[in-house]
Structures are given as structure tokens and as C-alpha cells.
Amino acid sequence: MIPLAEAREHVLSRCHPRGPVPVPLIDAAGCVLAGPVVAPEAVPPWDNSAMDGFAVRAADVAGASEDRPVTLPVVATVAAGAAATTEVGPGQAVRIMTGAPMPPGADAVVMVEATRGGPDATEIEILASVEPGRNIRSAGSDITAGEQVIDGGTLLGPAHLGVLASVNVRRPVVIRRPRLGVISTGDELIDDDRPLAPGQIRESNRPMLVALARSFGIDAVDLGTVADDRDALATALRDAAATCDAVATSGGVSMGDFDLVKVVLGELADMRWMQIAIRPAKPFAFGMLDGTPVFGLPGNPVSSMVSLSLLGVPGLRRLAGRSDLDLPRVTATSAVELSGAGPRDVYLRVACTWDGPGLRAAPVPAQASHHLSATADANGLALIPAGTTVAPGDQVTVVLLSAPT
Ligand code: AMP
Ligand code: MG
């Protein structure tokens, strides 16, 4: 057996970030920005109003109050999207909407709530004073033209896309999310709704692994179940390697397995078959097939999930150019005693919930590697180092599979 860290390093040593490509902005979420973006334009592009109200000269309304309003003639109206052409002269006001350009001459906006007069009034009573600059969003106050607005290497989130759109970057150059082809193998697996013959089971890993990989920011695709047939496996694996950035197979990597996937991958690819000192997910294989990384995940449903989470994710995120290679780790208070008996580090499936200011981790009630229904309620893997025990109330490290609730 080898430590998890050694297998992870082996994977990382063969996974390299993909090349940068321009993509339509809407597809850039979850991708890594290849290089810094310098803003070609300022945001806002010109001074504009932060409020619906009246553009004024601040000096004209000094001392205005509810009891001593200042009355100003309204000389124009400027809406968002219109150009502000009418100048605000001394003792005048221009009705202005949020986002409309500031008219020349005005140096502040009085919000409509601090005025009295109807929407069509030709005169407006100002009920409060404003200091110069009040309620004005000045040109470039969010982004100045020429400023480096997003650093290279940034994992683009929703607001980054908004920033890029605001400075007219329509096709950012990114490292795309890798396309992972997921294949399951095993003659016992049935994909459709026919009744099960003796020895057959329903295939369940593919929908889980595809969804899990997607939840981790990977563009996973379902490449079906391949029967234990040498030619079918070779063709499916080669096709997958040619059309995807990485391939994950499930099944047939354990000791003493008769599945042909091991034989075929052994012939086609430069594979390393490993026994990892963790429970579950001891068997794991990794190699390169025609230059494409192949992750050989164990077939046991819980094991395949843990294997993808702990060993697939770092390699796939390296392909994606990400610096956050691993799933997040948090510290939680253990609800019960958690035991790591045996020679392997145990990754117990736990439900992690907010309990006051901190997190509380409770193991799901069934922990064997075929107990998928209990695992479905887990959102974390609590690490119990081999041979140790965590007492109730003690702190435990949890690898988060999804955000705690
Ligand atoms: P293996 O890793 O191929 O030895 O499989 C280990 C266990 O997981 C066996 O009980 C298999 O029947 C089961 N298994 C393998 N692949 C799948 C799958 N895709 N869906 C559900 N169970 C599977
Ligand atoms: Mg099998």
C-alpha cells in the first residue's frame, strides 16, 4: 500500500494545464483566466447619478430642510440611456434617474425622497442639503481604463463575468474546464429497465460520477457502459482518450479482478496499479492513454465516489489550470466517537451541518463501500488517521464534498 499523498503526487506529475483558448463570455464561468485582463474601458464610463432625484448645484441647496425648503425650477429631465445636454445653471435643477449621466453644471444629486413636488412639476422643493459629489458615481470609480482588473490565474465566478462584460471583454482567454469521459465496465452491469438476470445489477456509478465531477467544476460526459469484451473496451477507451481531456473508468482495478479493463488498459496505456492506504477506495489506477490521463476508479459505488473526490479532483483541476487542487477541508466537531481502526486512514462519510458558529460532523449510519444510499446523505469525508479515534466533541478534519447547510 502507498500513502494517498504519493498517489496524488503521481497523478499531478502527469496532469498539466491545458492550453489557453478564447471562449464566449457566458462559457467562461468556472474556467481559469489565462492571463491578466487590463480594462480597455472605464466603469462607469462617465459621471452618473446613483439615485432617482434632482441634479443641483450643492451651493444652491445649502441649509435646505423640511421647514425651510429651497424651491428650484426644473429645467430638464434626463433618463438612463439619454445624453445630458441641458446645463444646470445657478438656482436650477434637472430631474435625473439612476444611471443617467450627470448634466453639466450640477455637482450633486438630491434623492427624490428628500424633495416635494409631483413627477411633472416645473418647480421642486428641496428638503435637505447635499455636499458636492453626493449621489454621484464618478467616471472610473469602479474600474479605470488601463487598470489590471482581474489577475491571471483567477477562477472566474459570476461577478468576474459581469466585470469582463462591463469592460467589453467578450471572449476572455481561459483554460477551459476539462472534459472528462466517464465509462463504466463490468459484465454484471445493466443500464436499461429490463429485469435483472441472476448475477446482474443496475449500473449506478456513471450518473453519480458524472454529476459529482460536474459539481467539482469538471465538464463530465457519460460515455456509457462497456462490456467485458477486449475489442469493445479497446475501442471505447481509445475513442474516449481521443475526444476527452481525461477518462475515468469505474470497475475492474482491484486485486484478483477478472475484468478485462485491467488487461486492456495494461496493454494500451502506461498504467500504474496502486493500493492506497485509505478506506474506502483502496484500489486505484492511473496512467496515460495516447497522452490522455486515465483514472481507474474502483467499482464499489462508495469507493468510486471517494476515489474521484480525493485522487481524480486534484488531477482534473490541474488540467483546468486551477490552484485550488483539492476539495476544501474544514474542521468540525465530531458528534460521536469516530474510529480509524486498522492500517488505513479512514474517510468516513459524514453529514456536516452548521451548529452555532461551527460545524458538526455526524457519520451517516452505514459505512460499507456498497452502502450508497446512506452515503447519499453525506456532504463530507471525515479523515480519521489509521489507528486513531476521535472522541465525541473533539475536532475532526472533513473534506467537503458540498457546502454544509
Ligand atoms: P470491481 O471494482 O469491478 O471489482 O467492482 C466492485 C463492486 O462494485 C462489485 O460488486 C461490482 O458489481 C460493483 N460495481 C462495479 N461497477 C459498478 C457500477 N458501474 N455500478 C454499480 N456497481 C458497480
Ligand atoms: Mg468488476
CSV table of C-alpha atoms and ligand atoms in Angstrom, one decimal:
chain,number,residue,atom,x,y,z
A,1,MET,CA,0.0,0.0,0.0
A,2,ILE,CA,1.1,3.6,-0.7
A,3,PRO,CA,0.0,6.8,1.1
A,4,LEU,CA,-2.7,8.8,-0.5
A,5,ALA,CA,-0.2,11.7,-0.9
A,6,GLU,CA,2.1,9.6,-3.0
A,7,ALA,CA,-0.7,8.6,-5.4
A,8,ARG,CA,-1.9,12.2,-5.6
A,9,GLU,CA,1.7,13.3,-6.5
A,10,HIS,CA,1.9,10.6,-9.1
A,11,VAL,CA,-1.3,11.9,-10.7
A,12,LEU,CA,-0.2,15.5,-10.5
A,13,SER,CA,3.1,14.8,-12.1
A,14,ARG,CA,1.3,13.7,-15.3
A,15,CYS,CA,-1.5,16.2,-15.4
A,16,HIS,CA,-0.6,19.5,-17.0
A,17,PRO,CA,-2.8,22.6,-17.5
A,18,ARG,CA,-4.5,22.7,-20.9
A,19,GLY,CA,-3.6,25.4,-23.4
A,20,PRO,CA,-5.4,28.8,-23.2
A,21,VAL,CA,-8.3,29.5,-25.6
A,22,PRO,CA,-10.7,32.3,-26.1
A,23,VAL,CA,-14.3,31.4,-25.2
A,24,PRO,CA,-17.6,33.2,-25.3
A,25,LEU,CA,-18.0,35.1,-22.1
A,26,ILE,CA,-21.0,33.1,-20.9
A,27,ASP,CA,-19.0,29.9,-21.1
A,28,ALA,CA,-16.1,31.2,-19.0
A,29,ALA,CA,-17.7,30.6,-15.6
A,30,GLY,CA,-15.6,28.1,-13.7
A,31,CYS,CA,-12.7,28.5,-16.1
A,32,VAL,CA,-9.3,29.9,-15.1
A,33,LEU,CA,-8.3,33.2,-16.7
A,34,ALA,CA,-5.1,32.5,-18.6
A,35,GLY,CA,-3.6,35.9,-18.2
A,36,PRO,CA,-4.3,39.3,-16.6
A,37,VAL,CA,-7.1,41.4,-18.1
A,38,VAL,CA,-6.4,45.1,-18.5
A,39,ALA,CA,-9.6,47.1,-18.7
A,40,PRO,CA,-9.9,48.7,-22.2
A,41,GLU,CA,-12.7,51.0,-20.8
A,42,ALA,CA,-13.6,52.8,-17.6
A,43,VAL,CA,-16.6,51.8,-15.5
A,44,PRO,CA,-18.7,53.8,-15.2
A,45,PRO,CA,-17.8,55.5,-18.5
A,46,TRP,CA,-19.0,58.9,-17.3
A,47,ASP,CA,-20.3,60.6,-14.1
A,48,ASN,CA,-23.8,59.4,-13.4
A,49,SER,CA,-26.5,59.5,-10.8
A,50,ALA,CA,-26.7,56.9,-8.0
A,51,MET,CA,-30.3,57.9,-7.3
A,52,ASP,CA,-33.5,59.0,-8.8
A,53,GLY,CA,-33.8,62.6,-7.9
A,54,PHE,CA,-32.6,66.1,-8.9
A,55,ALA,CA,-29.2,67.2,-10.1
A,56,VAL,CA,-28.4,70.5,-8.5
A,57,ARG,CA,-25.5,72.8,-7.5
A,58,ALA,CA,-24.9,71.9,-3.9
A,59,ALA,CA,-24.3,75.6,-3.0
A,60,ASP,CA,-27.9,76.4,-4.1
A,61,VAL,CA,-29.4,74.0,-1.5
A,62,ALA,CA,-27.1,74.7,1.4
A,63,GLY,CA,-29.3,75.0,4.5
A,64,ALA,CA,-32.4,73.4,2.9
A,65,SER,CA,-34.6,71.5,5.3
A,66,GLU,CA,-38.2,70.2,5.7
A,67,ASP,CA,-39.1,73.5,7.4
A,68,ARG,CA,-37.1,75.8,5.1
A,69,PRO,CA,-37.2,74.1,1.7
A,70,VAL,CA,-35.4,75.6,-1.3
A,71,THR,CA,-37.5,75.9,-4.4
A,72,LEU,CA,-35.8,75.4,-7.8
A,73,PRO,CA,-37.2,75.4,-11.3
A,74,VAL,CA,-36.8,72.0,-13.1
A,75,VAL,CA,-35.3,72.8,-16.5
A,76,ALA,CA,-35.0,69.3,-18.0
A,77,THR,CA,-35.3,65.6,-17.4
A,78,VAL,CA,-32.5,63.1,-18.1
A,79,ALA,CA,-33.2,59.4,-18.2
A,80,ALA,CA,-30.8,56.4,-18.1
A,81,GLY,CA,-29.7,55.9,-21.7
A,82,ALA,CA,-30.1,59.6,-22.7
A,83,ALA,CA,-27.4,62.2,-23.1
A,84,ALA,CA,-27.4,65.1,-20.6
A,85,THR,CA,-27.5,68.1,-22.8
A,86,THR,CA,-29.2,70.8,-20.7
A,87,GLU,CA,-26.8,72.6,-18.3
A,88,VAL,CA,-27.9,73.1,-14.7
A,89,GLY,CA,-27.4,76.8,-14.2
A,90,PRO,CA,-27.3,78.6,-10.8
A,91,GLY,CA,-30.6,78.1,-9.0
A,92,GLN,CA,-31.8,75.4,-11.3
A,93,ALA,CA,-32.4,71.6,-11.1
A,94,VAL,CA,-32.6,68.8,-13.6
A,95,ARG,CA,-34.8,65.8,-12.9
A,96,ILE,CA,-32.5,62.7,-13.1
A,97,MET,CA,-32.9,58.9,-13.0
A,98,THR,CA,-30.5,56.4,-11.5
A,99,GLY,CA,-27.7,55.6,-14.0
A,100,ALA,CA,-28.4,58.8,-16.1
A,101,PRO,CA,-25.4,60.9,-17.0
A,102,MET,CA,-24.8,64.0,-14.8
A,103,PRO,CA,-25.8,67.1,-16.6
A,104,PRO,CA,-23.1,69.8,-16.9
A,105,GLY,CA,-23.1,72.4,-14.2
A,106,ALA,CA,-24.6,70.1,-11.4
A,107,ASP,CA,-22.3,68.8,-8.7
A,108,ALA,CA,-24.7,66.7,-6.6
A,109,VAL,CA,-28.0,64.8,-6.7
A,110,VAL,CA,-30.8,65.2,-4.1
A,111,MET,CA,-32.7,62.0,-3.9
A,112,VAL,CA,-36.4,62.2,-4.8
A,113,GLU,CA,-37.3,61.2,-1.2
A,114,ALA,CA,-35.8,64.5,0.0
A,115,THR,CA,-37.9,66.6,-2.3
A,116,ARG,CA,-41.5,67.7,-2.6
A,117,GLY,CA,-43.4,68.1,-5.9
A,118,GLY,CA,-45.1,65.9,-8.5
A,119,PRO,CA,-43.3,63.9,-11.3
A,120,ASP,CA,-44.3,66.6,-13.8
A,121,ALA,CA,-43.8,69.6,-11.5
A,122,THR,CA,-42.0,72.5,-13.1
A,123,GLU,CA,-40.7,73.5,-9.7
A,124,ILE,CA,-39.3,71.3,-7.0
A,125,GLU,CA,-38.9,71.8,-3.3
A,126,ILE,CA,-35.6,70.6,-2.0
A,127,LEU,CA,-35.9,69.5,1.7
A,128,ALA,CA,-32.3,68.6,2.5
A,129,SER,CA,-28.9,70.0,1.8
A,130,VAL,CA,-26.2,67.9,0.0
A,131,GLU,CA,-22.5,68.2,-0.1
A,132,PRO,CA,-20.8,68.4,-3.5
A,133,GLY,CA,-20.3,65.0,-5.1
A,134,ARG,CA,-23.3,63.5,-3.2
A,135,ASN,CA,-25.1,60.6,-5.0
A,136,ILE,CA,-22.7,60.8,-8.0
A,137,ARG,CA,-20.9,57.8,-9.3
A,138,SER,CA,-17.9,59.3,-10.8
A,139,ALA,CA,-16.3,58.1,-14.1
A,140,GLY,CA,-13.9,55.2,-13.4
A,141,SER,CA,-14.9,54.9,-9.7
A,142,ASP,CA,-15.3,51.1,-10.2
A,143,ILE,CA,-12.7,50.5,-12.9
A,144,THR,CA,-10.3,52.9,-14.5
A,145,ALA,CA,-9.3,52.4,-18.1
A,146,GLY,CA,-5.9,50.7,-18.3
A,147,GLU,CA,-6.2,49.1,-14.9
A,148,GLN,CA,-5.5,45.4,-14.4
A,149,VAL,CA,-9.0,44.4,-13.4
A,150,ILE,CA,-8.6,40.6,-13.0
A,151,ASP,CA,-5.4,38.7,-12.3
A,152,GLY,CA,-4.2,35.8,-14.5
A,153,GLY,CA,-5.0,32.5,-12.8
A,154,THR,CA,-8.3,33.7,-11.3
A,155,LEU,CA,-11.0,31.1,-11.2
A,156,LEU,CA,-13.8,33.0,-12.9
A,157,GLY,CA,-17.0,33.3,-10.8
A,158,PRO,CA,-20.3,35.0,-11.7
A,159,ALA,CA,-19.2,38.5,-10.7
A,160,HIS,CA,-16.0,38.2,-12.8
A,161,LEU,CA,-18.1,37.6,-15.8
A,162,GLY,CA,-20.0,40.7,-15.0
A,163,VAL,CA,-16.8,42.7,-14.7
A,164,LEU,CA,-15.5,41.3,-18.0
A,165,ALA,CA,-18.7,42.3,-19.7
A,166,SER,CA,-18.6,45.8,-18.2
A,167,VAL,CA,-15.2,46.4,-19.8
A,168,ASN,CA,-16.3,44.9,-23.1
A,169,VAL,CA,-14.2,41.7,-22.9
A,170,ARG,CA,-16.4,39.4,-24.9
A,171,ARG,CA,-14.1,36.4,-25.4
A,172,PRO,CA,-11.8,36.0,-22.4
A,173,VAL,CA,-8.8,33.8,-22.9
A,174,VAL,CA,-9.1,31.0,-20.4
A,175,ILE,CA,-8.0,27.5,-19.5
A,176,ARG,CA,-11.2,25.6,-20.1
A,177,ARG,CA,-12.8,23.1,-17.7
A,178,PRO,CA,-11.6,19.7,-18.8
A,179,ARG,CA,-13.9,17.3,-20.5
A,180,LEU,CA,-13.9,14.1,-18.5
A,181,GLY,CA,-15.3,11.0,-20.2
A,182,VAL,CA,-16.8,8.5,-17.7
A,183,ILE,CA,-17.0,4.9,-18.6
A,184,SER,CA,-18.2,2.0,-16.5
A,185,THR,CA,-17.1,-1.5,-17.1
A,186,GLY,CA,-18.3,-4.9,-15.9
A,187,ASP,CA,-20.5,-7.7,-17.4
A,188,GLU,CA,-22.8,-7.6,-14.4
A,189,LEU,CA,-24.0,-4.0,-15.2
A,190,ILE,CA,-27.4,-3.3,-16.7
A,191,ASP,CA,-28.2,0.2,-18.0
A,192,ASP,CA,-31.8,-0.1,-19.0
A,193,ASP,CA,-35.0,-1.2,-17.3
A,194,ARG,CA,-35.0,-4.8,-18.2
A,195,PRO,CA,-35.5,-7.3,-15.4
A,196,LEU,CA,-32.2,-8.4,-13.8
A,197,ALA,CA,-31.0,-11.9,-14.6
A,198,PRO,CA,-29.1,-13.8,-12.0
A,199,GLY,CA,-25.8,-12.1,-11.3
A,200,GLN,CA,-26.8,-8.8,-12.8
A,201,ILE,CA,-27.0,-5.4,-11.1
A,202,ARG,CA,-28.1,-2.0,-12.1
A,203,GLU,CA,-25.3,0.3,-13.2
A,204,SER,CA,-25.2,3.3,-10.8
A,205,ASN,CA,-21.7,4.7,-10.9
A,206,ARG,CA,-21.9,6.7,-14.1
A,207,PRO,CA,-24.8,9.1,-13.2
A,208,MET,CA,-23.2,9.6,-9.8
A,209,LEU,CA,-19.7,10.2,-11.1
A,210,VAL,CA,-20.7,12.5,-13.9
A,211,ALA,CA,-22.8,14.6,-11.5
A,212,LEU,CA,-20.1,14.5,-8.9
A,213,ALA,CA,-17.4,15.6,-11.3
A,214,ARG,CA,-19.7,18.4,-12.6
A,215,SER,CA,-20.3,19.6,-9.1
A,216,PHE,CA,-16.5,19.9,-8.7
A,217,GLY,CA,-16.2,22.1,-11.8
A,218,ILE,CA,-15.3,19.4,-14.4
A,219,ASP,CA,-17.2,19.1,-17.7
A,220,ALA,CA,-18.0,15.4,-17.3
A,221,VAL,CA,-19.7,13.4,-20.1
A,222,ASP,CA,-21.4,10.0,-19.9
A,223,LEU,CA,-19.7,7.5,-22.3
A,224,GLY,CA,-21.8,4.5,-21.3
A,225,THR,CA,-21.1,1.0,-20.0
A,226,VAL,CA,-18.6,-1.1,-21.9
A,227,ALA,CA,-18.9,-4.9,-21.7
A,228,ASP,CA,-16.0,-7.1,-20.8
A,229,ASP,CA,-15.0,-7.5,-24.4
A,230,ARG,CA,-11.4,-6.9,-25.4
A,231,ASP,CA,-12.1,-5.1,-28.7
A,232,ALA,CA,-15.1,-3.1,-27.4
A,233,LEU,CA,-13.1,-1.9,-24.4
A,234,ALA,CA,-10.1,-1.0,-26.5
A,235,THR,CA,-12.2,0.9,-29.0
A,236,ALA,CA,-14.2,2.7,-26.2
A,237,LEU,CA,-11.1,3.7,-24.3
A,238,ARG,CA,-9.2,4.9,-27.4
A,239,ASP,CA,-12.2,6.9,-28.5
A,240,ALA,CA,-12.6,8.4,-25.1
A,241,ALA,CA,-8.9,9.4,-24.9
A,242,ALA,CA,-9.2,11.0,-28.3
A,243,THR,CA,-12.3,13.0,-27.6
A,244,CYS,CA,-11.8,13.9,-23.9
A,245,ASP,CA,-9.2,15.6,-21.8
A,246,ALA,CA,-9.3,12.8,-19.3
A,247,VAL,CA,-11.1,9.5,-18.9
A,248,ALA,CA,-12.4,7.9,-15.7
A,249,THR,CA,-13.3,4.2,-15.7
A,250,SER,CA,-15.2,2.5,-12.9
A,251,GLY,CA,-14.6,-1.1,-12.0
A,252,GLY,CA,-12.0,-3.7,-12.6
A,253,VAL,CA,-9.0,-2.2,-10.9
A,254,SER,CA,-9.0,-4.2,-7.7
A,255,MET,CA,-6.7,-7.2,-6.9
A,256,GLY,CA,-7.7,-10.5,-8.4
A,257,ASP,CA,-10.2,-9.0,-10.7
A,258,PHE,CA,-11.2,-10.8,-13.8
A,259,ASP,CA,-12.4,-7.7,-15.6
A,260,LEU,CA,-10.8,-7.2,-18.9
A,261,VAL,CA,-10.5,-3.5,-18.4
A,262,LYS,CA,-7.3,-4.2,-16.5
A,263,VAL,CA,-5.9,-6.3,-19.3
A,264,VAL,CA,-6.8,-3.8,-22.0
A,265,LEU,CA,-5.7,-0.7,-20.2
A,266,GLY,CA,-2.5,-2.6,-19.3
A,267,GLU,CA,-1.8,-3.1,-23.0
A,268,LEU,CA,-2.9,0.2,-24.3
A,269,ALA,CA,-1.9,2.6,-21.6
A,270,ASP,CA,1.1,3.2,-19.4
A,271,MET,CA,-0.8,2.4,-16.2
A,272,ARG,CA,0.2,2.2,-12.6
A,273,TRP,CA,-2.0,0.0,-10.5
A,274,MET,CA,-2.0,1.1,-6.9
A,275,GLN,CA,-3.2,0.1,-3.5
A,276,ILE,CA,-3.9,3.3,-1.5
A,277,ALA,CA,-3.7,3.2,2.3
A,278,ILE,CA,-7.2,4.6,2.7
A,279,ARG,CA,-10.6,3.1,3.5
A,280,PRO,CA,-12.7,3.0,1.3
A,281,ALA,CA,-11.1,3.3,-2.2
A,282,LYS,CA,-8.0,1.2,-1.7
A,283,PRO,CA,-7.6,0.1,-5.4
A,284,PHE,CA,-6.8,2.9,-7.8
A,285,ALA,CA,-5.1,3.0,-11.2
A,286,PHE,CA,-3.7,5.9,-13.1
A,287,GLY,CA,-2.0,6.2,-16.4
A,288,MET,CA,-1.7,7.9,-19.8
A,289,LEU,CA,-3.5,6.6,-22.9
A,290,ASP,CA,-2.4,8.3,-26.1
A,291,GLY,CA,-1.4,11.3,-24.0
A,292,THR,CA,-4.7,11.5,-22.1
A,293,PRO,CA,-4.8,10.9,-18.3
A,294,VAL,CA,-6.9,7.8,-17.4
A,295,PHE,CA,-8.2,7.4,-13.8
A,296,GLY,CA,-9.1,3.8,-13.0
A,297,LEU,CA,-11.6,4.1,-10.2
A,298,PRO,CA,-12.8,1.1,-8.1
A,299,GLY,CA,-16.3,-0.2,-9.0
A,300,ASN,CA,-17.7,-0.2,-5.5
A,301,PRO,CA,-20.0,2.8,-5.6
A,302,VAL,CA,-18.8,4.5,-2.4
A,303,SER,CA,-15.2,3.7,-3.3
A,304,SER,CA,-15.5,5.2,-6.7
A,305,MET,CA,-17.0,8.4,-5.3
A,306,VAL,CA,-14.2,8.7,-2.7
A,307,SER,CA,-11.6,7.9,-5.3
A,308,LEU,CA,-12.8,10.6,-7.7
A,309,SER,CA,-13.0,13.1,-4.9
A,310,LEU,CA,-9.6,12.5,-3.4
A,311,LEU,CA,-7.5,11.5,-6.4
A,312,GLY,CA,-9.5,12.5,-9.5
A,313,VAL,CA,-10.2,16.0,-8.4
A,314,PRO,CA,-6.5,17.2,-8.0
A,315,GLY,CA,-5.5,15.8,-11.4
A,316,LEU,CA,-8.6,17.2,-13.2
A,317,ARG,CA,-8.2,20.6,-11.5
A,318,ARG,CA,-4.5,20.7,-12.5
A,319,LEU,CA,-5.7,20.1,-16.1
A,320,ALA,CA,-8.1,23.0,-15.6
A,321,GLY,CA,-5.2,25.3,-14.5
A,322,ARG,CA,-6.7,25.7,-11.0
A,323,SER,CA,-4.6,26.3,-8.0
A,324,ASP,CA,-7.2,25.0,-5.6
A,325,LEU,CA,-6.4,21.4,-6.5
A,326,ASP,CA,-8.1,19.7,-3.6
A,327,LEU,CA,-11.6,19.8,-2.2
A,328,PRO,CA,-11.9,22.2,0.7
A,329,ARG,CA,-11.0,20.9,4.2
A,330,VAL,CA,-12.7,22.2,7.3
A,331,THR,CA,-12.5,21.4,11.0
A,332,ALA,CA,-15.7,20.2,12.6
A,333,THR,CA,-16.8,18.9,16.0
A,334,SER,CA,-17.4,15.2,16.0
A,335,ALA,CA,-20.9,14.3,17.1
A,336,VAL,CA,-19.9,10.8,18.2
A,337,GLU,CA,-16.8,8.7,18.6
A,338,LEU,CA,-15.2,8.1,15.2
A,339,SER,CA,-12.8,5.2,14.9
A,340,GLY,CA,-9.9,4.7,12.4
A,341,ALA,CA,-9.1,1.2,13.4
A,342,GLY,CA,-6.9,-0.7,11.1
A,343,PRO,CA,-3.8,0.1,8.9
A,344,ARG,CA,-5.5,2.5,6.6
A,345,ASP,CA,-6.6,6.2,7.0
A,346,VAL,CA,-10.4,6.2,7.1
A,347,TYR,CA,-12.6,8.6,5.2
A,348,LEU,CA,-15.9,8.3,7.0
A,349,ARG,CA,-18.9,9.7,5.2
A,350,VAL,CA,-20.4,12.4,7.4
A,351,ALA,CA,-23.2,14.9,7.3
A,352,CYS,CA,-21.6,18.2,8.2
A,353,THR,CA,-24.0,20.9,9.5
A,354,TRP,CA,-23.7,24.3,11.0
A,355,ASP,CA,-24.1,24.1,14.8
A,356,GLY,CA,-23.9,27.6,16.2
A,357,PRO,CA,-20.7,29.3,15.0
A,358,GLY,CA,-19.0,26.0,14.0
A,359,LEU,CA,-19.6,22.8,12.0
A,360,ARG,CA,-20.7,19.5,13.5
A,361,ALA,CA,-19.9,16.2,11.7
A,362,ALA,CA,-22.1,13.1,12.2
A,363,PRO,CA,-21.3,9.9,10.4
A,364,VAL,CA,-24.1,8.6,8.1
A,365,PRO,CA,-25.5,5.3,9.5
A,366,ALA,CA,-24.0,2.8,7.1
A,367,GLN,CA,-20.3,3.0,6.1
A,368,ALA,CA,-19.6,-0.1,3.9
A,369,SER,CA,-18.4,0.6,0.4
A,370,HIS,CA,-21.6,-0.6,-1.2
A,371,HIS,CA,-23.8,1.5,1.2
A,372,LEU,CA,-24.6,4.2,-1.3
A,373,SER,CA,-28.0,5.2,0.0
A,374,ALA,CA,-26.6,6.2,3.3
A,375,THR,CA,-23.7,7.9,1.6
A,376,ALA,CA,-26.1,10.0,-0.4
A,377,ASP,CA,-26.9,12.0,2.7
A,378,ALA,CA,-23.2,12.8,3.4
A,379,ASN,CA,-21.6,16.0,2.3
A,380,GLY,CA,-18.2,15.3,3.7
A,381,LEU,CA,-15.4,12.8,4.3
A,382,ALA,CA,-14.1,12.9,7.9
A,383,LEU,CA,-10.4,11.9,8.0
A,384,ILE,CA,-9.6,9.5,10.8
A,385,PRO,CA,-5.9,8.7,10.6
A,386,ALA,CA,-5.1,5.0,10.8
A,387,GLY,CA,-5.2,3.6,14.3
A,388,THR,CA,-6.7,6.7,15.9
A,389,THR,CA,-10.0,7.5,17.5
A,390,VAL,CA,-11.8,10.9,17.7
A,391,ALA,CA,-13.8,11.3,20.9
A,392,PRO,CA,-17.3,12.9,20.8
A,393,GLY,CA,-16.8,16.7,20.9
A,394,ASP,CA,-13.3,16.5,19.5
A,395,GLN,CA,-12.2,18.3,16.4
A,396,VAL,CA,-12.0,16.3,13.1
A,397,THR,CA,-10.9,17.3,9.6
A,398,VAL,CA,-13.6,17.0,7.0
A,399,VAL,CA,-13.1,17.1,3.2
A,400,LEU,CA,-16.2,18.9,2.0
A,401,LEU,CA,-18.0,17.3,-1.0
A,402,SER,CA,-20.6,20.1,-1.0
A,403,ALA,CA,-21.4,23.1,1.1
A,404,PRO,CA,-22.7,22.4,4.6
A,405,THR,CA,-26.2,23.5,5.5
B,1,AMP,P1,-15.0,-4.1,-9.2
B,1,AMP,O1,-14.2,-2.9,-8.8
B,1,AMP,O2,-15.2,-4.2,-10.7
B,1,AMP,O3,-14.3,-5.3,-8.6
B,1,AMP,O4,-16.4,-3.9,-8.6
B,1,AMP,C1,-16.6,-3.9,-7.2
B,1,AMP,C2,-18.1,-3.9,-6.9
B,1,AMP,O5,-18.7,-2.8,-7.4
B,1,AMP,C3,-18.8,-5.1,-7.5
B,1,AMP,O6,-19.8,-5.5,-6.6
B,1,AMP,C4,-19.4,-4.6,-8.7
B,1,AMP,O7,-20.5,-5.3,-9.1
B,1,AMP,C5,-19.8,-3.2,-8.3
B,1,AMP,N1,-19.8,-2.2,-9.4
B,1,AMP,C6,-18.8,-2.1,-10.3
B,1,AMP,N2,-19.1,-1.2,-11.2
B,1,AMP,C7,-20.3,-0.7,-10.9
B,1,AMP,C8,-21.2,0.3,-11.4
B,1,AMP,N3,-20.9,0.9,-12.5
B,1,AMP,N4,-22.4,0.5,-10.8
B,1,AMP,C9,-22.7,-0.2,-9.7
B,1,AMP,N5,-22.0,-1.1,-9.1
B,1,AMP,C10,-20.8,-1.4,-9.7
B,2,MG,MG,-15.9,-5.6,-11.9
